[in-house]
Coordinates of C-alpha atoms in Angstrom, one line a residue:
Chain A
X1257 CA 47.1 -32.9 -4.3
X1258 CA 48.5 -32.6 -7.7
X1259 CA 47.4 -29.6 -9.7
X1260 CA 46.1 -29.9 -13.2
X1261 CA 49.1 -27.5 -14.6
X1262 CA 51.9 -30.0 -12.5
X1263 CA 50.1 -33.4 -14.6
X1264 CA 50.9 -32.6 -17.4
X1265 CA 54.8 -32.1 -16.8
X1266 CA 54.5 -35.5 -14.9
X1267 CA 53.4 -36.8 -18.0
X1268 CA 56.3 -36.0 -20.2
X1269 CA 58.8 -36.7 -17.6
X1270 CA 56.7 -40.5 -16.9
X1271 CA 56.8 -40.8 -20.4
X1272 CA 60.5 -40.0 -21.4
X1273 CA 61.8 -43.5 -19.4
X1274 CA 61.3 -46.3 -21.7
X1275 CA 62.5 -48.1 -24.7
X1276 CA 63.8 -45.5 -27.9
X1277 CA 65.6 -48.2 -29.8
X1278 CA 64.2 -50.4 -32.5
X1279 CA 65.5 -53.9 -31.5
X1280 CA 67.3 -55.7 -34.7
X1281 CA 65.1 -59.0 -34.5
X1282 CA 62.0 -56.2 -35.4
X1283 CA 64.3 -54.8 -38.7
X1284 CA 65.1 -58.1 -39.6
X1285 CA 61.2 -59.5 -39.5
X1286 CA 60.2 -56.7 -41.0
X1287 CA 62.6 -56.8 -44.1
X1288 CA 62.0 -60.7 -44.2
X1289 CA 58.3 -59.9 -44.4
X1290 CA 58.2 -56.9 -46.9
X1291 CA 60.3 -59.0 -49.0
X1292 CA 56.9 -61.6 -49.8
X1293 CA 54.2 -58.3 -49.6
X1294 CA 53.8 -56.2 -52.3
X1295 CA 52.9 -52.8 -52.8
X1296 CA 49.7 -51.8 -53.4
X1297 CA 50.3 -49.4 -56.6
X1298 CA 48.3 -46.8 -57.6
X1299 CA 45.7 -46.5 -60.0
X1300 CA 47.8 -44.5 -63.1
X1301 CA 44.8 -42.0 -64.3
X1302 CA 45.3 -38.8 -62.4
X1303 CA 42.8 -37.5 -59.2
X1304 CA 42.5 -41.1 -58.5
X1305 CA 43.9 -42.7 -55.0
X1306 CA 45.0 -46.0 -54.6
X1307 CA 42.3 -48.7 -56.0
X1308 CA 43.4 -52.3 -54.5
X1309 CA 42.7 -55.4 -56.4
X1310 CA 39.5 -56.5 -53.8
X1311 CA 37.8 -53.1 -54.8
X1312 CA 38.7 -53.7 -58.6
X1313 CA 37.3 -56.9 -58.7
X1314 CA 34.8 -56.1 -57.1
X1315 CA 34.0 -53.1 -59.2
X1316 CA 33.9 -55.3 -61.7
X1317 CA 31.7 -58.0 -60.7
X1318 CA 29.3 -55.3 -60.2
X1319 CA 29.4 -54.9 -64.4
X1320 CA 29.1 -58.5 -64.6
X1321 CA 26.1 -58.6 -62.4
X1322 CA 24.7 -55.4 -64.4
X1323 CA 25.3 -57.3 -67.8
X1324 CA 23.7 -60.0 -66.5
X1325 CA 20.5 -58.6 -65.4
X1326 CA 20.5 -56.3 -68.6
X1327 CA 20.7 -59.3 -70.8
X1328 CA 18.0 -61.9 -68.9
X1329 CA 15.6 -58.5 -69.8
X1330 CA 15.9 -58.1 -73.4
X1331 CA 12.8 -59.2 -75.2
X1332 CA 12.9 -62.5 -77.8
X1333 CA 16.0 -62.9 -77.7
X1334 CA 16.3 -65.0 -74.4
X1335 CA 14.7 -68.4 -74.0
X1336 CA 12.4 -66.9 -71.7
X1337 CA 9.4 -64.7 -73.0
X1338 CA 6.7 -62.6 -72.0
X1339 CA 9.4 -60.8 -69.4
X1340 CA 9.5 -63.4 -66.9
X1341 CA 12.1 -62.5 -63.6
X1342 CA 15.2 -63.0 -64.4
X1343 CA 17.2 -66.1 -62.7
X1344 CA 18.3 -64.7 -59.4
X1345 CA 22.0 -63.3 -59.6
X1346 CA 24.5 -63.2 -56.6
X1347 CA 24.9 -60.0 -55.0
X1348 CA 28.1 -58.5 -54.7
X1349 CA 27.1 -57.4 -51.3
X1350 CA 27.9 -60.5 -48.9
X1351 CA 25.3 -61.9 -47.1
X1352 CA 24.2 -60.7 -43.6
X1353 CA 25.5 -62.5 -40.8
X1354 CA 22.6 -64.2 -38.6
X1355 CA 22.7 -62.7 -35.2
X1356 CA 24.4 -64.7 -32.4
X1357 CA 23.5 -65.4 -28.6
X1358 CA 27.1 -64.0 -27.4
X1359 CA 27.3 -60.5 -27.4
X1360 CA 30.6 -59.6 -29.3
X1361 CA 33.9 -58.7 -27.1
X1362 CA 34.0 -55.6 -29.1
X1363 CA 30.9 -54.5 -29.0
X1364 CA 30.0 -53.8 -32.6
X1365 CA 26.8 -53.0 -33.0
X1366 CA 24.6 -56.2 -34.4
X1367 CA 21.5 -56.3 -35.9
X1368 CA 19.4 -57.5 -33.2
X1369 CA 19.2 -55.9 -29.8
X1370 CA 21.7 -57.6 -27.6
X1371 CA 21.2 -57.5 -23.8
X1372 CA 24.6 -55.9 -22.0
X1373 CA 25.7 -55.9 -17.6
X1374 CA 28.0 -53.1 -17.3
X1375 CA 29.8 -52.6 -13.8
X1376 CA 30.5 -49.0 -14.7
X1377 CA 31.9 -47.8 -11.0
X1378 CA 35.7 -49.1 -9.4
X1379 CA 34.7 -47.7 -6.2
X1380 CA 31.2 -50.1 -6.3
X1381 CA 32.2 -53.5 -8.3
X1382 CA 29.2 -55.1 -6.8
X1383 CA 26.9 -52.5 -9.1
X1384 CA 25.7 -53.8 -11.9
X1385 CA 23.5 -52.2 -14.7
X1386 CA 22.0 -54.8 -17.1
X1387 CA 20.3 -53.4 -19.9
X1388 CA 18.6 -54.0 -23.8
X1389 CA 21.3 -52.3 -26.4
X1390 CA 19.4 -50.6 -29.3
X1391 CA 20.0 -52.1 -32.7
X1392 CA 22.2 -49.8 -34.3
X1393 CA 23.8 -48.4 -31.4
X1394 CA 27.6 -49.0 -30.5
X1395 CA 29.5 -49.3 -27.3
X1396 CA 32.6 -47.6 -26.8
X1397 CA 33.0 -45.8 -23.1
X1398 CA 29.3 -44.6 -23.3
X1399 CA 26.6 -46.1 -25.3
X1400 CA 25.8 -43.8 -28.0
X1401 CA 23.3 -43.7 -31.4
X1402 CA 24.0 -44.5 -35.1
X1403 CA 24.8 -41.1 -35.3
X1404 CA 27.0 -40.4 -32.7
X1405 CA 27.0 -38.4 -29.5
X1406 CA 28.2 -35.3 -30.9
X1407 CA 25.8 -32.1 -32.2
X1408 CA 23.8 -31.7 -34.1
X1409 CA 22.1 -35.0 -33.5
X1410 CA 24.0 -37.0 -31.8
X1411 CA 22.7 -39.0 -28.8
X1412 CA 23.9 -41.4 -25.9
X1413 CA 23.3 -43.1 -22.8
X1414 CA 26.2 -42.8 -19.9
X1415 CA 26.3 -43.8 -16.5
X1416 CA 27.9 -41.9 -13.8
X1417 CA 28.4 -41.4 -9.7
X1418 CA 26.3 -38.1 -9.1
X1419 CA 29.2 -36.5 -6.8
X1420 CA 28.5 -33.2 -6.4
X1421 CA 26.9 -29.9 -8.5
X1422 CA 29.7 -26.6 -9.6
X1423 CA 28.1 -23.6 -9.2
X1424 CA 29.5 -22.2 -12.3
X1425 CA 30.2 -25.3 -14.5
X1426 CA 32.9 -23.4 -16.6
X1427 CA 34.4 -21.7 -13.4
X1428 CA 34.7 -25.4 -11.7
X1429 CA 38.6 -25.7 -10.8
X1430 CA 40.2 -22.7 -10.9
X1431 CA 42.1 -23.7 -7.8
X1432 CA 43.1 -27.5 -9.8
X1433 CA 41.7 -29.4 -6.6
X1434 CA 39.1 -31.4 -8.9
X1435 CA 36.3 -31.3 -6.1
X1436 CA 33.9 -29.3 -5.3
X1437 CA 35.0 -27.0 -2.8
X1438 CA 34.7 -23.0 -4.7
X1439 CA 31.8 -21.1 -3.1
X1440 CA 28.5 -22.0 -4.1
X1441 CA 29.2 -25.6 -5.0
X1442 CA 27.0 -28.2 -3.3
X1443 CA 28.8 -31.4 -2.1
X1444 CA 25.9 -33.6 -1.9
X1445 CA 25.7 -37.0 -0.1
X1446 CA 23.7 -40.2 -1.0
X1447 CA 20.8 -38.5 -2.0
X1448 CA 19.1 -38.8 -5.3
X1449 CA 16.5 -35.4 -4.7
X1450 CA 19.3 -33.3 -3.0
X1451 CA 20.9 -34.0 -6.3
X1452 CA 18.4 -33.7 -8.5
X1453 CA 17.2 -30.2 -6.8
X1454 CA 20.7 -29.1 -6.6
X1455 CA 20.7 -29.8 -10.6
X1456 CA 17.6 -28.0 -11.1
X1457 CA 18.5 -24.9 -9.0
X1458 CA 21.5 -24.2 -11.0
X1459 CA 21.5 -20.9 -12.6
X1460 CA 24.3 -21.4 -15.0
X1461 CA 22.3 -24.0 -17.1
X1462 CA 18.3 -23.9 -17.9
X1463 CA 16.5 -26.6 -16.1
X1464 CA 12.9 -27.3 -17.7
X1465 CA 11.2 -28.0 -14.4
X1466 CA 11.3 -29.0 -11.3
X1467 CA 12.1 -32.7 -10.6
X1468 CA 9.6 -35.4 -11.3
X1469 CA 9.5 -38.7 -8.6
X1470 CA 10.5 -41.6 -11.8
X1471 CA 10.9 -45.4 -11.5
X1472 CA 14.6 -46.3 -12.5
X1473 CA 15.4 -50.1 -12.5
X1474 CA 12.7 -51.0 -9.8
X1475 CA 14.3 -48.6 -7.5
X1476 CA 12.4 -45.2 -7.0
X1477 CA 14.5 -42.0 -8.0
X1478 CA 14.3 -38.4 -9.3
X1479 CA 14.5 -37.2 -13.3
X1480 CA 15.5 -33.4 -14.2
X1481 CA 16.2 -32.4 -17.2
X1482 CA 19.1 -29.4 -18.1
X1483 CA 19.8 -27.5 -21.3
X1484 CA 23.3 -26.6 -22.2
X1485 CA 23.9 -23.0 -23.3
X1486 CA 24.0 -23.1 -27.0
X1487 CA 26.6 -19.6 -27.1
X1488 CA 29.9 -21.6 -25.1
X1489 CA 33.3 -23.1 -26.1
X1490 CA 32.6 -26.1 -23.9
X1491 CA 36.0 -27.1 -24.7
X1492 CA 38.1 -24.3 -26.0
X1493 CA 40.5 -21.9 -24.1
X1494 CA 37.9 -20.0 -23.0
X1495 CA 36.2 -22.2 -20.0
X1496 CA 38.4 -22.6 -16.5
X1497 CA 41.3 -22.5 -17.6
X1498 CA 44.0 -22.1 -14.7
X1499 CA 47.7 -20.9 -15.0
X1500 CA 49.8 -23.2 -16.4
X1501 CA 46.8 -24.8 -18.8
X1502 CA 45.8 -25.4 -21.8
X1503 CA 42.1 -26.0 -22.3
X1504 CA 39.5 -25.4 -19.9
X1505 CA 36.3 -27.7 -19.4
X1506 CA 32.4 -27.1 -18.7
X1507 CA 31.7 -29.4 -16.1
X1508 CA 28.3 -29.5 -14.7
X1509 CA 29.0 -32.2 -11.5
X1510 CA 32.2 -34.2 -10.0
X1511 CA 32.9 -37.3 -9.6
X1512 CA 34.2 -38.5 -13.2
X1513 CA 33.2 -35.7 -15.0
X1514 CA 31.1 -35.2 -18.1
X1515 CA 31.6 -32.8 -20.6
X1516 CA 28.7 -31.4 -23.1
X1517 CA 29.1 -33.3 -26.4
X1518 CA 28.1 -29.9 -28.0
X1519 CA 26.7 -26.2 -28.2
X1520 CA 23.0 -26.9 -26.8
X1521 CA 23.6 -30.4 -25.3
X1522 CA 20.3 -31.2 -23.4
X1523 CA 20.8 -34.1 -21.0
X1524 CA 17.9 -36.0 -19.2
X1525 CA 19.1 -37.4 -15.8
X1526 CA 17.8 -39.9 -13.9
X1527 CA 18.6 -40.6 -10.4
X1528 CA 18.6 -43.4 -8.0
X1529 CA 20.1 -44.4 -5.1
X1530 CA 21.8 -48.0 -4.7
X1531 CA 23.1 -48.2 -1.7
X1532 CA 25.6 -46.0 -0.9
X1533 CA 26.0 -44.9 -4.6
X1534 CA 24.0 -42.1 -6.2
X1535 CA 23.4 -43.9 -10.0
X1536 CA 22.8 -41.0 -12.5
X1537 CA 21.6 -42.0 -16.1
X1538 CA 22.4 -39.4 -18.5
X1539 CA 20.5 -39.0 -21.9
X1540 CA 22.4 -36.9 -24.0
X1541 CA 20.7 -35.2 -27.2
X1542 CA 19.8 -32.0 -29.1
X1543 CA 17.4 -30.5 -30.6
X1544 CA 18.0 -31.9 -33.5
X1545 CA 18.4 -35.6 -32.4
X1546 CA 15.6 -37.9 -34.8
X1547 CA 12.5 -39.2 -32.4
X1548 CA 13.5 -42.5 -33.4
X1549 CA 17.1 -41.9 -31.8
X1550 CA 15.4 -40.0 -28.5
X1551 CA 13.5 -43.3 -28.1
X1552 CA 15.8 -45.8 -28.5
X1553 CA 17.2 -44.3 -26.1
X1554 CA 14.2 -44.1 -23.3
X1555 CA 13.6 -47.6 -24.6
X1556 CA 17.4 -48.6 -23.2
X1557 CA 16.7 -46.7 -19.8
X1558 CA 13.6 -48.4 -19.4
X1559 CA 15.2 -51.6 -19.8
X1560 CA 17.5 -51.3 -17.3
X1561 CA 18.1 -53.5 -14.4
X1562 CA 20.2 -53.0 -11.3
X1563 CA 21.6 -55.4 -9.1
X1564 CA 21.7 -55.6 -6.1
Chain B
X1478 CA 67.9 -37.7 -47.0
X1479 CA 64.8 -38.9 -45.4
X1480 CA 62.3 -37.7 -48.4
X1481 CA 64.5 -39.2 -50.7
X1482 CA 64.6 -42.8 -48.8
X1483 CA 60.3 -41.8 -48.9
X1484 CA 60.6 -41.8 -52.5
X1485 CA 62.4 -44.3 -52.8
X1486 CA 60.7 -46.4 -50.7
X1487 CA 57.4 -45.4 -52.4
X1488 CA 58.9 -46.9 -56.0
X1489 CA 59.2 -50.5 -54.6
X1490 CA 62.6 -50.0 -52.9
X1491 CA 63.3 -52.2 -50.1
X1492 CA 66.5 -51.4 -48.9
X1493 CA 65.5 -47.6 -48.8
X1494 CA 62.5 -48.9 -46.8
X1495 CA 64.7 -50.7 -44.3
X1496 CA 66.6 -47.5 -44.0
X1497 CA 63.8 -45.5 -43.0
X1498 CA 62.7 -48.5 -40.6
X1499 CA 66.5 -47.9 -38.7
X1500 CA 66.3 -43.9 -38.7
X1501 CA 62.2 -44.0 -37.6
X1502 CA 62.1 -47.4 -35.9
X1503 CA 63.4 -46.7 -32.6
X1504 CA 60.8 -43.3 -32.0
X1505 CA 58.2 -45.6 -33.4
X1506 CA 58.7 -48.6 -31.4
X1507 CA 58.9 -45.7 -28.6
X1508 CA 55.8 -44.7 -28.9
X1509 CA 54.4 -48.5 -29.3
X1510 CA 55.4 -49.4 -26.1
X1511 CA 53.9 -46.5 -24.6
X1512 CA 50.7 -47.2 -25.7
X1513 CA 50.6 -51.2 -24.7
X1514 CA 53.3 -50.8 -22.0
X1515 CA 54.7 -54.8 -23.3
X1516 CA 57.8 -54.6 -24.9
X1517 CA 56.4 -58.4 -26.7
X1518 CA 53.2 -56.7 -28.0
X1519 CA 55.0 -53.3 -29.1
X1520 CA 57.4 -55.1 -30.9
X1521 CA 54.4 -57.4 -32.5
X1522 CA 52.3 -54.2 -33.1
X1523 CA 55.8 -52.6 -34.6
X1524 CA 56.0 -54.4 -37.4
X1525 CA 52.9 -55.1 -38.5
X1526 CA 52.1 -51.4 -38.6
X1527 CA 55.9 -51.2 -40.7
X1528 CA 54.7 -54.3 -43.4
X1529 CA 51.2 -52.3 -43.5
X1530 CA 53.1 -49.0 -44.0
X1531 CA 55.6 -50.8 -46.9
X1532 CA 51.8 -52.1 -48.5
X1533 CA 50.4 -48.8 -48.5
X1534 CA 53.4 -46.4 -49.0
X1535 CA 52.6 -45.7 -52.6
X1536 CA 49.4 -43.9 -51.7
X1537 CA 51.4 -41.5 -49.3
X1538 CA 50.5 -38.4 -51.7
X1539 CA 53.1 -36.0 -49.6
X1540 CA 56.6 -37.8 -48.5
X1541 CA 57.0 -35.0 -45.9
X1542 CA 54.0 -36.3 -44.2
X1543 CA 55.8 -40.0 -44.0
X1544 CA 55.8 -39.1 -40.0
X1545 CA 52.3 -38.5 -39.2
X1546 CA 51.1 -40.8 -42.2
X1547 CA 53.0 -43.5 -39.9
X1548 CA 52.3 -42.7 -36.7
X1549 CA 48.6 -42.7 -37.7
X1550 CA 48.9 -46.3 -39.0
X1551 CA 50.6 -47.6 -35.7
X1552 CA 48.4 -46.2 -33.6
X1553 CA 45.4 -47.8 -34.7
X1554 CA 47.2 -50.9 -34.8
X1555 CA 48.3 -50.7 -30.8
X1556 CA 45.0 -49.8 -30.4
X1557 CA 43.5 -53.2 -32.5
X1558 CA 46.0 -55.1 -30.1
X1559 CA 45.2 -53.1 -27.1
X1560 CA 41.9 -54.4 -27.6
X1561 CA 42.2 -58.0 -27.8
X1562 CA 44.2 -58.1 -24.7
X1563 CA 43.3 -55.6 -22.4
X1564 CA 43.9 -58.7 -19.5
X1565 CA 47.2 -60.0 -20.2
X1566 CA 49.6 -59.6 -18.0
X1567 CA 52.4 -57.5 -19.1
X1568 CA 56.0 -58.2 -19.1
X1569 CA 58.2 -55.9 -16.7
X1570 CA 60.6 -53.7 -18.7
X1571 CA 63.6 -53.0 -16.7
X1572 CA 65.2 -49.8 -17.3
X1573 CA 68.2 -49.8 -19.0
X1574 CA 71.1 -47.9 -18.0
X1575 CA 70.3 -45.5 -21.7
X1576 CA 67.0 -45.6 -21.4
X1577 CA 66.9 -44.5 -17.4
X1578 CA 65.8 -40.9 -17.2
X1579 CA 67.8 -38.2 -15.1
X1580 CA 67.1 -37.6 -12.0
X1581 CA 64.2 -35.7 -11.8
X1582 CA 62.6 -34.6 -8.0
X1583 CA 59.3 -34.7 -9.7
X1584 CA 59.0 -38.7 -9.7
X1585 CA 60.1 -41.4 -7.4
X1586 CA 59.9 -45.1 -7.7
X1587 CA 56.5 -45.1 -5.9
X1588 CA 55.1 -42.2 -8.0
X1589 CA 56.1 -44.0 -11.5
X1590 CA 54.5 -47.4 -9.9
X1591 CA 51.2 -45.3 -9.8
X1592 CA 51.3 -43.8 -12.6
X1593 CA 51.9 -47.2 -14.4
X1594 CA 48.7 -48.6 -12.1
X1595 CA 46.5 -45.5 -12.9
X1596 CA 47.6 -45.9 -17.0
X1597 CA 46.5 -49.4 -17.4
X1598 CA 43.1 -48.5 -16.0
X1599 CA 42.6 -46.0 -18.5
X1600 CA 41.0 -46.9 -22.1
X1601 CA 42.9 -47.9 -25.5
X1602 CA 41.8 -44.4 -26.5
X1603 CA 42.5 -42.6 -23.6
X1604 CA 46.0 -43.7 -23.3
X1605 CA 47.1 -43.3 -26.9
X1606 CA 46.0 -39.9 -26.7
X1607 CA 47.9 -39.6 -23.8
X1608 CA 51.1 -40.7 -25.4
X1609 CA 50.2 -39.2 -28.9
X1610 CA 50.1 -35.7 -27.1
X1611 CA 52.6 -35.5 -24.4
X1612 CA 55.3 -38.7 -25.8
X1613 CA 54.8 -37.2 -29.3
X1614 CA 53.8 -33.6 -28.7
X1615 CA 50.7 -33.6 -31.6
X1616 CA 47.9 -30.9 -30.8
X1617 CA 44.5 -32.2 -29.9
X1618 CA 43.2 -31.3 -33.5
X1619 CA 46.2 -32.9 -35.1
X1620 CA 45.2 -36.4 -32.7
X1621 CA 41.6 -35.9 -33.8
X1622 CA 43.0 -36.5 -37.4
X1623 CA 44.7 -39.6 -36.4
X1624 CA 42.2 -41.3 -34.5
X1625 CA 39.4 -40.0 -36.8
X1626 CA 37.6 -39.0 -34.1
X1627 CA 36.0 -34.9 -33.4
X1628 CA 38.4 -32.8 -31.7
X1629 CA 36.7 -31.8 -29.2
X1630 CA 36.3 -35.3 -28.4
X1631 CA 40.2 -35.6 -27.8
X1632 CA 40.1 -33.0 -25.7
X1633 CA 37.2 -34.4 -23.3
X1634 CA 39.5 -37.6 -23.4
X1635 CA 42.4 -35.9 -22.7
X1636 CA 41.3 -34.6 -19.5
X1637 CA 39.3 -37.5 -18.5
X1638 CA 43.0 -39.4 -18.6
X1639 CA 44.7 -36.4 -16.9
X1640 CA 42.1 -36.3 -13.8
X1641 CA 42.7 -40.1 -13.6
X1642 CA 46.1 -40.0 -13.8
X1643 CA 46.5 -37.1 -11.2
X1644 CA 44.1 -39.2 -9.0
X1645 CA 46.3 -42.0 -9.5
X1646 CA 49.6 -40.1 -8.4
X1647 CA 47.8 -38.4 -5.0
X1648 CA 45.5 -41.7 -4.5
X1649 CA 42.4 -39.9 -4.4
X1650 CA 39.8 -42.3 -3.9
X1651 CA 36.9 -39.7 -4.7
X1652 CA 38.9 -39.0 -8.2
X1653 CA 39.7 -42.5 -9.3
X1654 CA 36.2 -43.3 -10.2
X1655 CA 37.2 -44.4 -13.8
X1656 CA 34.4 -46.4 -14.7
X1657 CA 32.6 -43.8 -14.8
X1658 CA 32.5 -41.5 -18.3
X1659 CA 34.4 -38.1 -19.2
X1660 CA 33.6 -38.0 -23.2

């Protein structure tokens, strides 16, 4: 087994092999290509940064629009009396684009909900997780609110293999073996209320009660939910941090291993068993996360389908 | 030398640009080919991150930042193309006999094959960090700032790429649950 301190030397040395010369045909199209592009010069009045000619104009048709507007409402002079509306101007904001069927390769959030299959495990290809994206709401390696997933407010919906509960989440690999194997971990097996209760009995977080029978996807399950300490550096130097390291990390269970987004992170997890997989649905929040962000967020987990 | 070709550069000068292109190029199409692992789509990604940098040089308040101020505009440009073609099959790049490292015990043939495997499995995001920090050698705060992301978040990714990688080296089954999420 590799240890954590021996990856990161691996790294370099993987790294160093490779190409370190810019090939000619690159200088050449490059030079060929600056040669028809200009600059984009800055603006000459001092504090200012650059102002491009799109952002000009557009400043500018903003005046025009202004003028416009300001004019059509001046009294007896205009053809129109008695302050009728004036004619209907375009907005220099461009138009919305109408929703489509397809949901976007990227993911960028559109303005109608847009339904989403994820197959979030290698080890289980055949699990998939269907589910209604919130409007607003972006998809990057979680699925996380307008705000982000970050404190103070930030929320987001992940999907993870339960694998296994630390005993002391900030104590979890002192020995760099990336399992659970220090005393007083639990290495659970496909169990969704061994998990839960192994979640709930953990002393190093707060758990708000005892774990409540929940309806995940059609498939029966357990829901606990933890609460963060709000007084750890969750990612500084001060959290397992073996010889050799860096950083440390607070990890709560294995398998892939998710961090707190922040000081006070409260997740809500949701537990089900599929097959030989243990799903967990994490809803990551804080205290300060808007109601309106909590339930979009409920409103996504409730949405959810699992096949098989 | 290199401030002045900056300057230079920053007044409209070509040939001072394509001097900095020759002195930079080769780190910077480096660190490009890291990131996509194609010597086609670093090369691609190359110089449109160079024409971009040309466009946008006179805004570059600080020439001594030229480095960073670069490196920042290429990354997010491997990661635009790292995201269009995230299936594509990539073209081999046979080592060179300047490029090929010294013999190091820590790697064989096998162990680079996995690494390679376990690389291409990992996010646009996770593997620029992973070049930006240990190809580059930027701090987690300083990779925050070029991917505009919250450090903290760097740091999550960071170790979310080094578990997989490690898994990928010691073909830990358990460990090489990538589709799951380390944020």
């Amino acid at each position: 087994m590799t240890k954590r301190s021996d990856i990161e030397r691996v790294l370099h040395v993987w790294m160093v092999d490779g190409p370190a010369v810019i090939p000619d045909r690159v200088v050449d199209v490059v030079a060929a290509r600056i040669a028809i592009n200009r600059q984009r010069r800055t603006w000459p009045f001092p504090g200012r940064t650059t102002v491009t000619p799109i952002r000009l104009m557009a400043g500018l048709a903003a005046v025009l629009v202004l003028a416009i507007v300001g004019f059509n409402f001046l009294p007896s002079l205009s053809s129109n009396s008695g302050g009728s509306p004036p004619p209907a101007t375009a907005s220099a904001a461009p138009a919305t684009v109408p929703p489509t069927a397809a949901p976007t390769p990227t993911g960028r959030p559109g303005p109608t909900p847009k339904t989403i299959t994820s197959r979030p495990f290698d080890s289980a290809p055949n699990l998939a997780i269907s589910f209604d994206l919130p409007v607003g709401w972006s998809e990057q390696d979680a699925f996380e609110g307008p705000r982000g997933r970050t404190d103070p407010d930030g929320v987001m919906v992940l999907f993870l293999q339960a694998q296994g509960v630390f005993s002391d989440p900030c104590q979890w690999d002192v020995a760099g073996t990336s399992v659970e194997d220090q005393p007083g971990d639990l290495a659970l097996g496909a169990d969704a209320l061994e998990f839960a209760n192994a979640l709930h009995a953990n002393s190093a977080y707060t758990s708000t009660g005892a774990p409540t029978p929940i309806s995940l996807g059609s498939r029966a399950g357990y829901a606990v939910e933890i609460q963060l300490p709000a007084d750890l550096d969750f990612v500084g130097p001060t959290c397992d941090v073996p010889a050799g390291d860096q950083d440390g990390q607070y990890i709560v269970f294995g398998g892939t291993g998710f961090f707190p987004q922040g000081p006070g992170n409260r997740w809500q997890v949701s537990v089900v068993d599929v097959g030989d997989v243990q799903l967990a649905v994490v809803l990551s929040s804080f205290a300060e996360t808007p109601a309106a962000d909590l339930a979009a967020a409920r409103a996504l987990i409730e949405s959810i389908e699992i096949t098989p | 030398m290199d401030r002045d070709l900056v300057e230079a550069a920053k007044r409209g000068d070509q040939a001072a640009f394509v001097d900095l292109v020759r002195l930079r190029g080769g780190r910077l199409f480096a660190i490009a080919h890291r990131i996509l692992r194609d010597v086609d789509r670093a090369e691609d990604a190359l110089q449109d991150a160079l024409v971009i940098a040309w466009r946008d040089l006179p805004s570059l308040r600080d020439p001594d930042r030229f480095d960073a101020w670069v490196h920042r505009l290429l990354t997010h440009v491997c990661l635009a193309e790292a995201g269009r073609e995230r299936k594509r099959i990539s073209n081999l790049y046979v080592l060179q006999a300047d490029d090929r490292a010294a013999p190091d015990e820590l790697l064989s043939i096998a162990d680079r094959d996995q690494l390679d495997r376990g690389f291409r499995r990992l996010s646009p995001d996770e593997r620029a960090i992973l070049v930006l920090r240990h190809f580059v050698g930027y701090e987690p705060t300083e990779i925050a700032d070029i991917l505009g992301i919250p450090a903290g978040t760097v740091r999550s990714r960071l170790h979310h790429a080094h578990r997989a990688m490690r898994a990928a080296l010691d073909a830990d089954s358990r460990a090489a649950v990538v589709g799951g999420i380390s944020t």
